[in-house]
């Protein structure tokens, strides 16, 4: 069951509460791993099967505002999530990303780090990866 969301599927829930602060509401959050300061949740609108988000429990908007202990735990939980996803989906690779501020595409003002399993053939030409979020990134035009 998907959570009740505002018109923009990525926006804050109708209740007005921050989506990522609703850690233990099963209507909103499907937990994969629950740590001390960080948790891993299944993405409500996955870009690929197995797409998860690594999220600080503290309401913080920027990756650059993580405390050293939050950063350490985030790294450890990214690795733990990867182990879980490796077992379940056997991906050929991963895309890891943060949309830092609205100019970069962030729509929920609570830091979340995307971990997206990738498979050979899931896109026609994966060269350049995240570079494709901006125009002019055709890998055939790059100098080797």
Short mmCIF file of N, CA, C and O in Angstrom, two decimals:
data_model
loop_
_atom_site.label_atom_id
_atom_site.label_comp_id
_atom_site.label_asym_id
_atom_site.label_seq_id
_atom_site.Cartn_x
_atom_site.Cartn_y
_atom_site.Cartn_z
N UNK A 1 0.84 -1.17 0.00
CA UNK A 1 0.00 0.00 0.00
C UNK A 1 0.88 1.24 0.00
O UNK A 1 1.78 1.37 0.81
N UNK A 2 0.63 2.16 -0.93
CA UNK A 2 1.42 3.37 -1.02
C UNK A 2 0.90 4.41 -0.04
O UNK A 2 -0.29 4.47 0.24
N UNK A 3 1.78 5.24 0.52
CA UNK A 3 1.35 6.28 1.44
C UNK A 3 0.53 7.33 0.72
O UNK A 3 0.65 7.52 -0.47
N UNK A 4 -0.34 8.00 1.49
CA UNK A 4 -1.10 9.11 0.92
C UNK A 4 -0.17 10.29 0.73
O UNK A 4 0.37 10.82 1.69
N UNK A 5 0.04 10.66 -0.52
CA UNK A 5 0.96 11.75 -0.82
C UNK A 5 0.22 12.89 -1.49
O UNK A 5 -0.83 12.71 -2.08
N UNK A 6 0.82 14.05 -1.42
CA UNK A 6 0.29 15.23 -2.10
C UNK A 6 0.38 15.03 -3.60
O UNK A 6 0.87 14.01 -4.07
N UNK A 7 -0.05 16.02 -4.38
CA UNK A 7 -0.09 15.90 -5.83
C UNK A 7 1.24 15.46 -6.42
O UNK A 7 1.28 14.62 -7.30
N UNK A 8 2.35 16.00 -5.96
CA UNK A 8 3.67 15.57 -6.41
C UNK A 8 4.04 14.34 -5.60
O UNK A 8 4.19 14.40 -4.39
N UNK A 9 4.22 13.20 -6.27
CA UNK A 9 4.46 11.93 -5.58
C UNK A 9 5.67 11.97 -4.68
O UNK A 9 5.76 11.20 -3.73
N UNK A 10 6.62 12.84 -4.95
CA UNK A 10 7.83 12.92 -4.13
C UNK A 10 7.69 13.95 -3.01
O UNK A 10 8.57 14.09 -2.19
N UNK A 11 6.60 14.69 -2.99
CA UNK A 11 6.43 15.76 -2.01
C UNK A 11 6.11 15.20 -0.62
O UNK A 11 5.94 14.00 -0.45
N UNK A 12 6.01 16.09 0.35
CA UNK A 12 5.68 15.66 1.69
C UNK A 12 4.28 15.08 1.72
O UNK A 12 3.42 15.47 0.94
N UNK A 13 4.01 14.12 2.61
CA UNK A 13 2.69 13.51 2.71
C UNK A 13 1.63 14.55 3.06
O UNK A 13 1.93 15.61 3.61
N UNK A 14 0.38 14.21 2.75
CA UNK A 14 -0.74 15.10 3.01
C UNK A 14 -0.78 15.51 4.48
O UNK A 14 -1.15 16.62 4.81
N UNK A 15 -0.34 14.64 5.38
CA UNK A 15 -0.38 14.93 6.81
C UNK A 15 0.52 16.11 7.18
O UNK A 15 0.40 16.65 8.27
N UNK A 16 1.44 16.49 6.29
CA UNK A 16 2.35 17.60 6.56
C UNK A 16 3.63 17.16 7.24
O UNK A 16 4.54 17.94 7.39
N UNK A 17 3.71 15.91 7.65
CA UNK A 17 4.93 15.40 8.28
C UNK A 17 5.96 15.10 7.21
O UNK A 17 5.63 14.70 6.10
N UNK A 18 7.20 15.26 7.57
CA UNK A 18 8.29 14.90 6.66
C UNK A 18 8.23 13.40 6.37
O UNK A 18 8.19 12.58 7.29
N UNK A 19 8.26 13.05 5.10
CA UNK A 19 8.22 11.66 4.68
C UNK A 19 9.29 10.82 5.38
O UNK A 19 9.01 9.73 5.88
N UNK A 20 10.52 11.33 5.44
CA UNK A 20 11.62 10.54 5.97
C UNK A 20 11.71 10.58 7.50
O UNK A 20 12.51 9.85 8.08
N UNK A 21 10.90 11.42 8.14
CA UNK A 21 10.83 11.42 9.60
C UNK A 21 9.80 10.40 10.12
O UNK A 21 9.73 10.16 11.31
N UNK A 22 9.04 9.80 9.22
CA UNK A 22 8.04 8.81 9.59
C UNK A 22 8.63 7.41 9.50
O UNK A 22 8.14 6.54 8.80
N UNK A 23 9.69 7.22 10.26
CA UNK A 23 10.51 6.01 10.17
C UNK A 23 9.72 4.74 10.47
O UNK A 23 9.86 3.73 9.79
N UNK A 24 8.91 4.77 11.50
CA UNK A 24 8.25 3.54 11.94
C UNK A 24 6.78 3.48 11.57
O UNK A 24 6.02 2.71 12.16
N UNK A 25 6.36 4.26 10.57
CA UNK A 25 5.00 4.19 10.06
C UNK A 25 5.01 3.27 8.84
O UNK A 25 5.49 3.65 7.77
N UNK A 26 4.50 2.04 8.98
CA UNK A 26 4.56 1.08 7.88
C UNK A 26 3.74 1.48 6.66
O UNK A 26 3.93 0.93 5.58
N UNK A 27 2.85 2.45 6.81
CA UNK A 27 2.10 2.96 5.66
C UNK A 27 2.98 3.83 4.78
O UNK A 27 2.67 4.06 3.62
N UNK A 28 4.08 4.33 5.34
CA UNK A 28 4.96 5.27 4.64
C UNK A 28 6.33 4.66 4.38
O UNK A 28 6.92 4.87 3.32
N UNK A 29 6.84 3.91 5.34
CA UNK A 29 8.22 3.44 5.30
C UNK A 29 8.30 1.93 5.43
O UNK A 29 7.79 1.36 6.39
N UNK A 30 8.93 1.31 4.45
CA UNK A 30 9.24 -0.12 4.50
C UNK A 30 10.73 -0.24 4.79
O UNK A 30 11.57 0.00 3.92
N UNK A 31 11.06 -0.56 6.04
CA UNK A 31 12.46 -0.60 6.47
C UNK A 31 13.19 -1.82 5.92
O UNK A 31 12.66 -2.92 5.90
N UNK A 32 14.43 -1.60 5.53
CA UNK A 32 15.34 -2.69 5.21
C UNK A 32 16.29 -2.91 6.39
O UNK A 32 16.46 -4.03 6.85
N UNK A 33 16.91 -1.82 6.87
CA UNK A 33 17.83 -1.88 8.00
C UNK A 33 17.57 -0.67 8.90
O UNK A 33 17.37 0.43 8.40
N UNK A 34 17.60 -0.89 10.20
CA UNK A 34 17.35 0.19 11.16
C UNK A 34 18.57 0.32 12.06
O UNK A 34 18.83 -0.56 12.89
N UNK A 35 19.33 1.39 11.89
CA UNK A 35 20.53 1.61 12.69
C UNK A 35 20.28 2.57 13.83
O UNK A 35 19.13 2.93 14.13
N UNK A 36 21.35 3.01 14.46
CA UNK A 36 21.25 3.93 15.59
C UNK A 36 20.88 5.34 15.13
O UNK A 36 19.98 5.97 15.68
N UNK A 37 21.60 5.85 14.10
CA UNK A 37 21.38 7.22 13.62
C UNK A 37 20.90 7.27 12.17
O UNK A 37 20.47 8.32 11.70
N UNK A 38 20.97 6.16 11.49
CA UNK A 38 20.66 6.07 10.06
C UNK A 38 19.77 4.84 9.85
O UNK A 38 19.88 3.86 10.58
N UNK A 39 18.91 4.91 8.85
CA UNK A 39 18.14 3.73 8.47
C UNK A 39 18.13 3.59 6.96
O UNK A 39 18.45 4.52 6.23
N UNK A 40 17.76 2.39 6.50
CA UNK A 40 17.64 2.13 5.07
C UNK A 40 16.20 1.71 4.81
O UNK A 40 15.66 0.85 5.50
N UNK A 41 15.60 2.37 3.82
CA UNK A 41 14.20 2.09 3.48
C UNK A 41 14.11 1.76 1.99
O UNK A 41 14.93 2.19 1.19
N UNK A 42 13.10 0.97 1.64
CA UNK A 42 12.80 0.71 0.24
C UNK A 42 12.17 1.97 -0.34
O UNK A 42 11.29 2.57 0.28
N UNK A 43 12.63 2.39 -1.50
CA UNK A 43 12.09 3.58 -2.15
C UNK A 43 10.63 3.35 -2.52
O UNK A 43 10.27 2.30 -3.05
N UNK A 44 9.77 4.34 -2.21
CA UNK A 44 8.34 4.22 -2.52
C UNK A 44 8.06 4.27 -4.02
O UNK A 44 7.02 3.79 -4.47
N UNK A 45 8.94 4.88 -4.79
CA UNK A 45 8.78 5.01 -6.23
C UNK A 45 10.10 4.61 -6.89
O UNK A 45 10.83 5.46 -7.41
N UNK A 46 10.45 3.31 -6.84
CA UNK A 46 11.78 2.87 -7.26
C UNK A 46 12.08 3.11 -8.73
O UNK A 46 11.23 2.89 -9.59
N UNK A 47 13.32 3.55 -8.98
CA UNK A 47 13.81 3.71 -10.35
C UNK A 47 14.15 2.35 -10.95
O UNK A 47 14.17 2.19 -12.16
N UNK A 48 14.42 1.37 -10.09
CA UNK A 48 14.73 0.00 -10.50
C UNK A 48 14.36 -0.91 -9.34
O UNK A 48 14.28 -0.47 -8.18
N UNK A 49 14.16 -2.18 -9.63
CA UNK A 49 13.85 -3.13 -8.58
C UNK A 49 15.00 -3.17 -7.57
O UNK A 49 16.16 -3.26 -7.95
N UNK A 50 14.67 -3.02 -6.30
CA UNK A 50 15.69 -3.03 -5.25
C UNK A 50 16.19 -1.65 -4.85
O UNK A 50 17.05 -1.54 -3.97
N UNK A 51 15.67 -0.60 -5.45
CA UNK A 51 16.08 0.78 -5.14
C UNK A 51 15.77 1.07 -3.67
O UNK A 51 14.65 0.93 -3.22
N UNK A 52 16.80 1.48 -2.92
CA UNK A 52 16.64 1.83 -1.51
C UNK A 52 17.21 3.22 -1.26
O UNK A 52 17.93 3.77 -2.09
N UNK A 53 16.87 3.76 -0.09
CA UNK A 53 17.38 5.06 0.33
C UNK A 53 17.99 4.93 1.72
O UNK A 53 17.43 4.27 2.59
N UNK A 54 19.13 5.54 1.91
CA UNK A 54 19.84 5.56 3.18
C UNK A 54 19.58 6.94 3.77
O UNK A 54 19.90 7.95 3.16
N UNK A 55 18.97 6.97 4.98
CA UNK A 55 18.40 8.20 5.51
C UNK A 55 18.83 8.43 6.95
O UNK A 55 18.73 7.53 7.78
N UNK A 56 19.27 9.65 7.28
CA UNK A 56 19.53 9.96 8.69
C UNK A 56 18.21 10.06 9.46
O UNK A 56 17.22 10.55 8.93
N UNK A 57 18.21 9.58 10.69
CA UNK A 57 17.02 9.69 11.54
C UNK A 57 16.80 11.14 11.97
O UNK A 57 15.66 11.57 12.11
N UNK A 58 17.88 11.85 12.14
CA UNK A 58 17.79 13.27 12.47
C UNK A 58 17.33 14.01 11.21
O UNK A 58 17.78 13.72 10.11
N UNK A 59 16.41 14.95 11.37
CA UNK A 59 15.96 15.72 10.21
C UNK A 59 17.08 16.68 9.80
O UNK A 59 17.36 17.66 10.48
N UNK A 60 17.74 16.35 8.70
CA UNK A 60 18.84 17.15 8.17
C UNK A 60 18.68 17.18 6.65
O UNK A 60 18.34 16.17 6.04
N UNK A 61 18.89 18.35 6.05
CA UNK A 61 18.67 18.48 4.62
C UNK A 61 19.90 18.14 3.79
O UNK A 61 19.79 17.60 2.70
N UNK A 62 21.07 18.47 4.26
CA UNK A 62 22.26 18.39 3.43
C UNK A 62 23.21 17.26 3.85
O UNK A 62 23.48 17.06 5.03
N UNK A 63 23.75 16.60 2.85
CA UNK A 63 24.79 15.61 3.07
C UNK A 63 25.96 16.23 3.83
O UNK A 63 26.57 15.59 4.68
N UNK A 64 26.23 17.49 3.55
CA UNK A 64 27.37 18.18 4.14
C UNK A 64 27.14 18.55 5.61
O UNK A 64 28.07 18.99 6.27
N UNK A 65 25.92 18.36 6.10
CA UNK A 65 25.62 18.63 7.51
C UNK A 65 25.59 17.37 8.37
O UNK A 65 25.27 17.44 9.56
N UNK A 66 25.93 16.23 7.79
CA UNK A 66 26.00 15.00 8.59
C UNK A 66 27.12 15.10 9.61
O UNK A 66 28.18 15.67 9.32
N UNK A 67 26.88 14.55 10.78
CA UNK A 67 27.94 14.48 11.78
C UNK A 67 28.91 13.36 11.39
O UNK A 67 28.55 12.50 10.57
N UNK A 68 30.10 13.35 11.94
CA UNK A 68 31.03 12.26 11.63
C UNK A 68 30.43 10.88 11.94
O UNK A 68 30.61 9.95 11.15
N UNK A 69 29.71 10.74 13.04
CA UNK A 69 29.13 9.43 13.36
C UNK A 69 28.01 9.06 12.40
O UNK A 69 27.87 7.89 12.03
N UNK A 70 27.22 10.04 11.95
CA UNK A 70 26.17 9.76 10.96
C UNK A 70 26.79 9.34 9.64
O UNK A 70 26.33 8.39 8.99
N UNK A 71 27.85 10.04 9.24
CA UNK A 71 28.52 9.71 7.99
C UNK A 71 29.11 8.30 8.03
O UNK A 71 28.97 7.53 7.07
N UNK A 72 29.72 7.95 9.15
CA UNK A 72 30.28 6.61 9.30
C UNK A 72 29.20 5.55 9.24
O UNK A 72 29.33 4.54 8.54
N UNK A 73 28.10 5.79 9.96
CA UNK A 73 27.02 4.80 9.95
C UNK A 73 26.36 4.72 8.58
O UNK A 73 26.00 3.63 8.13
N UNK A 74 26.20 5.85 7.90
CA UNK A 74 25.62 5.83 6.55
C UNK A 74 26.46 4.95 5.63
O UNK A 74 25.92 4.12 4.88
N UNK A 75 27.77 5.11 5.71
CA UNK A 75 28.66 4.29 4.88
C UNK A 75 28.51 2.81 5.21
O UNK A 75 28.41 1.96 4.31
N UNK A 76 28.47 2.49 6.49
CA UNK A 76 28.32 1.08 6.90
C UNK A 76 26.98 0.51 6.44
O UNK A 76 26.91 -0.64 5.99
N UNK A 77 25.91 1.30 6.53
CA UNK A 77 24.60 0.81 6.11
C UNK A 77 24.47 0.73 4.60
O UNK A 77 23.73 -0.12 4.09
N UNK A 78 25.17 1.60 3.86
CA UNK A 78 25.19 1.46 2.41
C UNK A 78 25.82 0.11 2.04
O UNK A 78 25.32 -0.62 1.19
N UNK A 79 26.90 -0.24 2.72
CA UNK A 79 27.55 -1.53 2.45
C UNK A 79 26.64 -2.69 2.86
O UNK A 79 26.55 -3.69 2.14
N UNK A 80 25.95 -2.57 4.00
CA UNK A 80 25.03 -3.62 4.45
C UNK A 80 23.87 -3.77 3.46
O UNK A 80 23.48 -4.89 3.11
N UNK A 81 23.32 -2.64 3.01
CA UNK A 81 22.24 -2.69 2.03
C UNK A 81 22.73 -3.34 0.74
O UNK A 81 22.01 -4.14 0.12
N UNK A 82 23.94 -3.00 0.34
CA UNK A 82 24.49 -3.62 -0.88
C UNK A 82 24.57 -5.13 -0.73
O UNK A 82 24.22 -5.87 -1.65
N UNK A 83 25.00 -5.61 0.42
CA UNK A 83 25.06 -7.07 0.64
C UNK A 83 23.67 -7.69 0.51
O UNK A 83 23.51 -8.73 -0.13
N UNK A 84 22.67 -7.04 1.09
CA UNK A 84 21.30 -7.54 1.00
C UNK A 84 20.82 -7.55 -0.45
O UNK A 84 20.23 -8.53 -0.92
N UNK A 85 21.08 -6.45 -1.16
CA UNK A 85 20.64 -6.36 -2.55
C UNK A 85 21.40 -7.32 -3.45
O UNK A 85 20.82 -7.90 -4.38
N UNK A 86 22.70 -7.52 -3.18
CA UNK A 86 23.48 -8.50 -3.94
C UNK A 86 22.84 -9.88 -3.84
O UNK A 86 22.70 -10.59 -4.84
N UNK A 87 22.46 -10.27 -2.63
CA UNK A 87 21.85 -11.58 -2.42
C UNK A 87 20.49 -11.70 -3.10
O UNK A 87 20.19 -12.72 -3.71
N UNK A 88 19.69 -10.66 -3.00
CA UNK A 88 18.32 -10.72 -3.50
C UNK A 88 18.21 -10.50 -5.01
O UNK A 88 17.40 -11.15 -5.67
N UNK A 89 19.01 -9.59 -5.58
CA UNK A 89 18.84 -9.20 -6.98
C UNK A 89 20.04 -9.49 -7.89
O UNK A 89 19.93 -9.36 -9.09
N UNK A 90 21.19 -9.81 -7.33
CA UNK A 90 22.41 -10.08 -8.10
C UNK A 90 22.67 -9.00 -9.18
O UNK A 90 22.85 -9.31 -10.36
N UNK A 91 22.73 -7.72 -8.78
CA UNK A 91 22.97 -6.67 -9.77
C UNK A 91 24.40 -6.72 -10.30
O UNK A 91 25.30 -7.28 -9.66
N UNK A 92 24.59 -6.11 -11.46
CA UNK A 92 25.91 -6.02 -12.08
C UNK A 92 26.65 -4.76 -11.64
O UNK A 92 27.84 -4.62 -11.90
N UNK A 93 25.94 -3.84 -10.99
CA UNK A 93 26.53 -2.59 -10.53
C UNK A 93 25.52 -1.79 -9.73
O UNK A 93 24.41 -2.27 -9.47
N UNK A 94 25.91 -0.60 -9.34
CA UNK A 94 25.04 0.29 -8.55
C UNK A 94 25.21 1.72 -9.00
O UNK A 94 26.30 2.13 -9.39
N UNK A 95 24.14 2.49 -8.89
CA UNK A 95 24.21 3.93 -8.96
C UNK A 95 23.92 4.43 -7.56
O UNK A 95 22.93 4.02 -6.93
N UNK A 96 24.80 5.28 -7.03
CA UNK A 96 24.65 5.86 -5.70
C UNK A 96 24.58 7.37 -5.89
O UNK A 96 25.44 7.95 -6.55
N UNK A 97 23.56 8.00 -5.30
CA UNK A 97 23.45 9.43 -5.53
C UNK A 97 22.67 10.19 -4.49
O UNK A 97 21.84 9.63 -3.77
N UNK A 98 22.96 11.48 -4.44
CA UNK A 98 22.28 12.43 -3.56
C UNK A 98 21.87 13.62 -4.42
O UNK A 98 22.69 14.16 -5.17
N UNK A 99 20.61 14.03 -4.30
CA UNK A 99 20.15 15.26 -4.94
C UNK A 99 20.28 16.35 -3.89
O UNK A 99 19.43 16.51 -3.02
N UNK A 100 21.37 17.10 -3.96
CA UNK A 100 21.70 18.11 -2.96
C UNK A 100 21.09 19.45 -3.37
O UNK A 100 21.58 20.09 -4.30
N UNK A 101 20.04 19.83 -2.72
CA UNK A 101 19.28 21.07 -2.95
C UNK A 101 18.35 20.94 -4.16
O UNK A 101 18.56 20.10 -5.04
N UNK A 102 17.34 21.77 -4.21
CA UNK A 102 16.36 21.70 -5.32
C UNK A 102 16.97 21.84 -6.71
O UNK A 102 16.49 21.21 -7.66
N UNK A 103 18.01 22.63 -6.87
CA UNK A 103 18.64 22.78 -8.19
C UNK A 103 19.16 21.46 -8.72
O UNK A 103 19.28 21.27 -9.94
N UNK A 104 19.47 20.52 -7.83
CA UNK A 104 19.95 19.21 -8.22
C UNK A 104 18.82 18.18 -8.30
O UNK A 104 19.07 17.01 -8.57
N UNK A 105 17.59 18.62 -8.05
CA UNK A 105 16.45 17.72 -8.18
C UNK A 105 15.83 17.24 -6.88
O UNK A 105 14.90 16.45 -6.90
N UNK A 106 16.32 17.72 -5.75
CA UNK A 106 15.75 17.27 -4.47
C UNK A 106 14.32 17.80 -4.35
O UNK A 106 14.06 18.97 -4.60
N UNK A 107 13.40 16.92 -3.96
CA UNK A 107 12.00 17.31 -3.77
C UNK A 107 11.52 17.11 -2.35
O UNK A 107 10.46 17.60 -1.99
N UNK A 108 12.26 16.36 -1.55
CA UNK A 108 11.94 16.19 -0.13
C UNK A 108 13.12 16.76 0.64
O UNK A 108 14.25 16.31 0.46
N UNK A 109 12.87 17.73 1.50
CA UNK A 109 13.93 18.43 2.21
C UNK A 109 14.42 17.67 3.44
O UNK A 109 14.39 18.16 4.57
N UNK A 110 14.83 16.44 3.22
CA UNK A 110 15.45 15.57 4.23
C UNK A 110 16.42 14.70 3.45
O UNK A 110 16.03 14.01 2.50
N UNK A 111 17.68 14.76 3.83
CA UNK A 111 18.71 14.02 3.11
C UNK A 111 18.33 12.55 2.95
O UNK A 111 17.87 11.91 3.89
N UNK A 112 18.54 12.04 1.75
CA UNK A 112 18.41 10.61 1.48
C UNK A 112 19.38 10.25 0.36
O UNK A 112 19.49 10.96 -0.62
N UNK A 113 20.11 9.19 0.57
CA UNK A 113 21.12 8.73 -0.37
C UNK A 113 20.53 7.54 -1.13
O UNK A 113 20.17 6.52 -0.52
N UNK A 114 20.42 7.67 -2.43
CA UNK A 114 19.85 6.60 -3.25
C UNK A 114 20.90 5.53 -3.53
O UNK A 114 22.05 5.84 -3.86
N UNK A 115 20.50 4.29 -3.40
CA UNK A 115 21.31 3.13 -3.79
C UNK A 115 20.44 2.33 -4.75
O UNK A 115 19.44 1.75 -4.35
N UNK A 116 20.83 2.35 -6.03
CA UNK A 116 20.00 1.76 -7.08
C UNK A 116 20.75 0.62 -7.76
O UNK A 116 21.80 0.84 -8.38
N UNK A 117 20.25 -0.62 -7.62
CA UNK A 117 20.89 -1.74 -8.32
C UNK A 117 20.77 -1.56 -9.83
O UNK A 117 19.75 -1.10 -10.34
N UNK A 118 21.84 -1.91 -10.53
CA UNK A 118 21.87 -1.77 -11.99
C UNK A 118 22.24 -3.11 -12.61
O UNK A 118 22.99 -3.90 -12.03
N UNK A 119 21.72 -3.36 -13.80
CA UNK A 119 21.97 -4.60 -14.52
C UNK A 119 22.40 -4.28 -15.94
O UNK A 119 21.91 -3.31 -16.53
N UNK A 120 23.29 -5.10 -16.48
CA UNK A 120 23.67 -4.95 -17.89
C UNK A 120 22.40 -4.97 -18.71
O UNK A 120 21.53 -5.83 -18.52
N UNK A 121 22.24 -3.97 -19.59
CA UNK A 121 21.08 -3.91 -20.47
C UNK A 121 19.88 -3.16 -19.90
O UNK A 121 18.87 -3.04 -20.58
N UNK A 122 19.97 -2.66 -18.65
CA UNK A 122 18.82 -1.93 -18.11
C UNK A 122 18.60 -0.60 -18.81
O UNK A 122 17.50 -0.04 -18.79
N UNK A 123 19.63 -0.06 -19.45
CA UNK A 123 19.53 1.07 -20.37
C UNK A 123 20.40 0.73 -21.58
O UNK A 123 21.34 -0.06 -21.48
N UNK A 124 20.10 1.34 -22.70
CA UNK A 124 20.82 1.00 -23.94
C UNK A 124 22.31 1.27 -23.84
O UNK A 124 23.13 0.47 -24.27
N UNK A 125 22.68 2.41 -23.27
CA UNK A 125 24.10 2.78 -23.19
C UNK A 125 24.35 3.45 -21.84
O UNK A 125 24.09 4.64 -21.69
N UNK A 126 24.85 2.72 -20.85
CA UNK A 126 25.03 3.31 -19.52
C UNK A 126 26.25 4.21 -19.37
O UNK A 126 26.42 4.83 -18.33
N UNK A 127 27.08 4.32 -20.42
CA UNK A 127 28.29 5.13 -20.30
C UNK A 127 27.94 6.55 -19.86
O UNK A 127 27.04 7.16 -20.38
N UNK A 128 28.69 7.05 -18.91
CA UNK A 128 28.45 8.40 -18.40
C UNK A 128 27.59 8.42 -17.16
O UNK A 128 27.62 9.39 -16.41
N UNK A 129 26.82 7.37 -16.94
CA UNK A 129 26.02 7.25 -15.72
C UNK A 129 25.30 8.53 -15.33
O UNK A 129 24.52 9.08 -16.11
N UNK A 130 25.61 9.04 -14.15
CA UNK A 130 24.90 10.21 -13.62
C UNK A 130 25.19 11.48 -14.40
O UNK A 130 24.49 12.47 -14.24
N UNK A 131 26.20 11.47 -15.25
CA UNK A 131 26.47 12.65 -16.08
C UNK A 131 25.27 13.00 -16.95
O UNK A 131 25.11 14.14 -17.37
N UNK A 132 24.40 12.02 -17.22
CA UNK A 132 23.27 12.25 -18.11
C UNK A 132 22.15 13.09 -17.48
O UNK A 132 21.14 13.33 -18.13
N UNK A 133 22.33 13.56 -16.27
CA UNK A 133 21.33 14.45 -15.68
C UNK A 133 21.45 15.85 -16.28
O UNK A 133 20.54 16.66 -16.13
N UNK A 134 22.54 16.12 -16.97
CA UNK A 134 22.76 17.42 -17.62
C UNK A 134 22.87 17.22 -19.13
O UNK A 134 23.33 16.17 -19.58
N UNK A 135 22.48 18.23 -19.90
CA UNK A 135 22.60 18.10 -21.36
C UNK A 135 24.06 18.11 -21.81
O UNK A 135 24.94 18.56 -21.08
N UNK A 136 24.29 17.62 -23.02
CA UNK A 136 25.63 17.65 -23.60
C UNK A 136 26.55 16.60 -23.05
O UNK A 136 27.76 16.81 -22.96
N UNK A 137 26.00 15.46 -22.68
CA UNK A 137 26.82 14.42 -22.05
C UNK A 137 26.89 13.15 -22.90
O UNK A 137 26.96 12.06 -22.37
N UNK A 138 26.88 13.29 -24.20
CA UNK A 138 26.95 12.14 -25.09
C UNK A 138 28.35 11.54 -25.01
O UNK A 138 29.32 12.17 -25.42
N UNK A 139 28.48 10.30 -24.52
CA UNK A 139 29.82 9.70 -24.37
C UNK A 139 30.55 9.52 -25.70
O UNK A 139 31.77 9.45 -25.73
N UNK A 140 29.81 9.48 -26.82
CA UNK A 140 30.46 9.34 -28.12
C UNK A 140 31.22 10.61 -28.51
O UNK A 140 32.07 10.58 -29.40
N UNK A 141 30.92 11.72 -27.83
CA UNK A 141 31.59 12.99 -28.11
C UNK A 141 32.77 13.26 -27.19
O UNK A 141 33.44 14.28 -27.33
N UNK A 142 33.04 12.38 -26.24
CA UNK A 142 34.15 12.57 -25.31
C UNK A 142 35.46 12.20 -25.98
O UNK A 142 35.53 11.28 -26.79
N UNK A 143 36.51 12.89 -25.62
CA UNK A 143 37.84 12.51 -26.08
C UNK A 143 38.37 11.44 -25.16
O UNK A 143 38.26 11.53 -23.95
N UNK A 144 38.95 10.42 -25.75
CA UNK A 144 39.48 9.31 -24.93
C UNK A 144 40.78 9.68 -24.31
O UNK A 144 41.57 10.39 -24.77
#
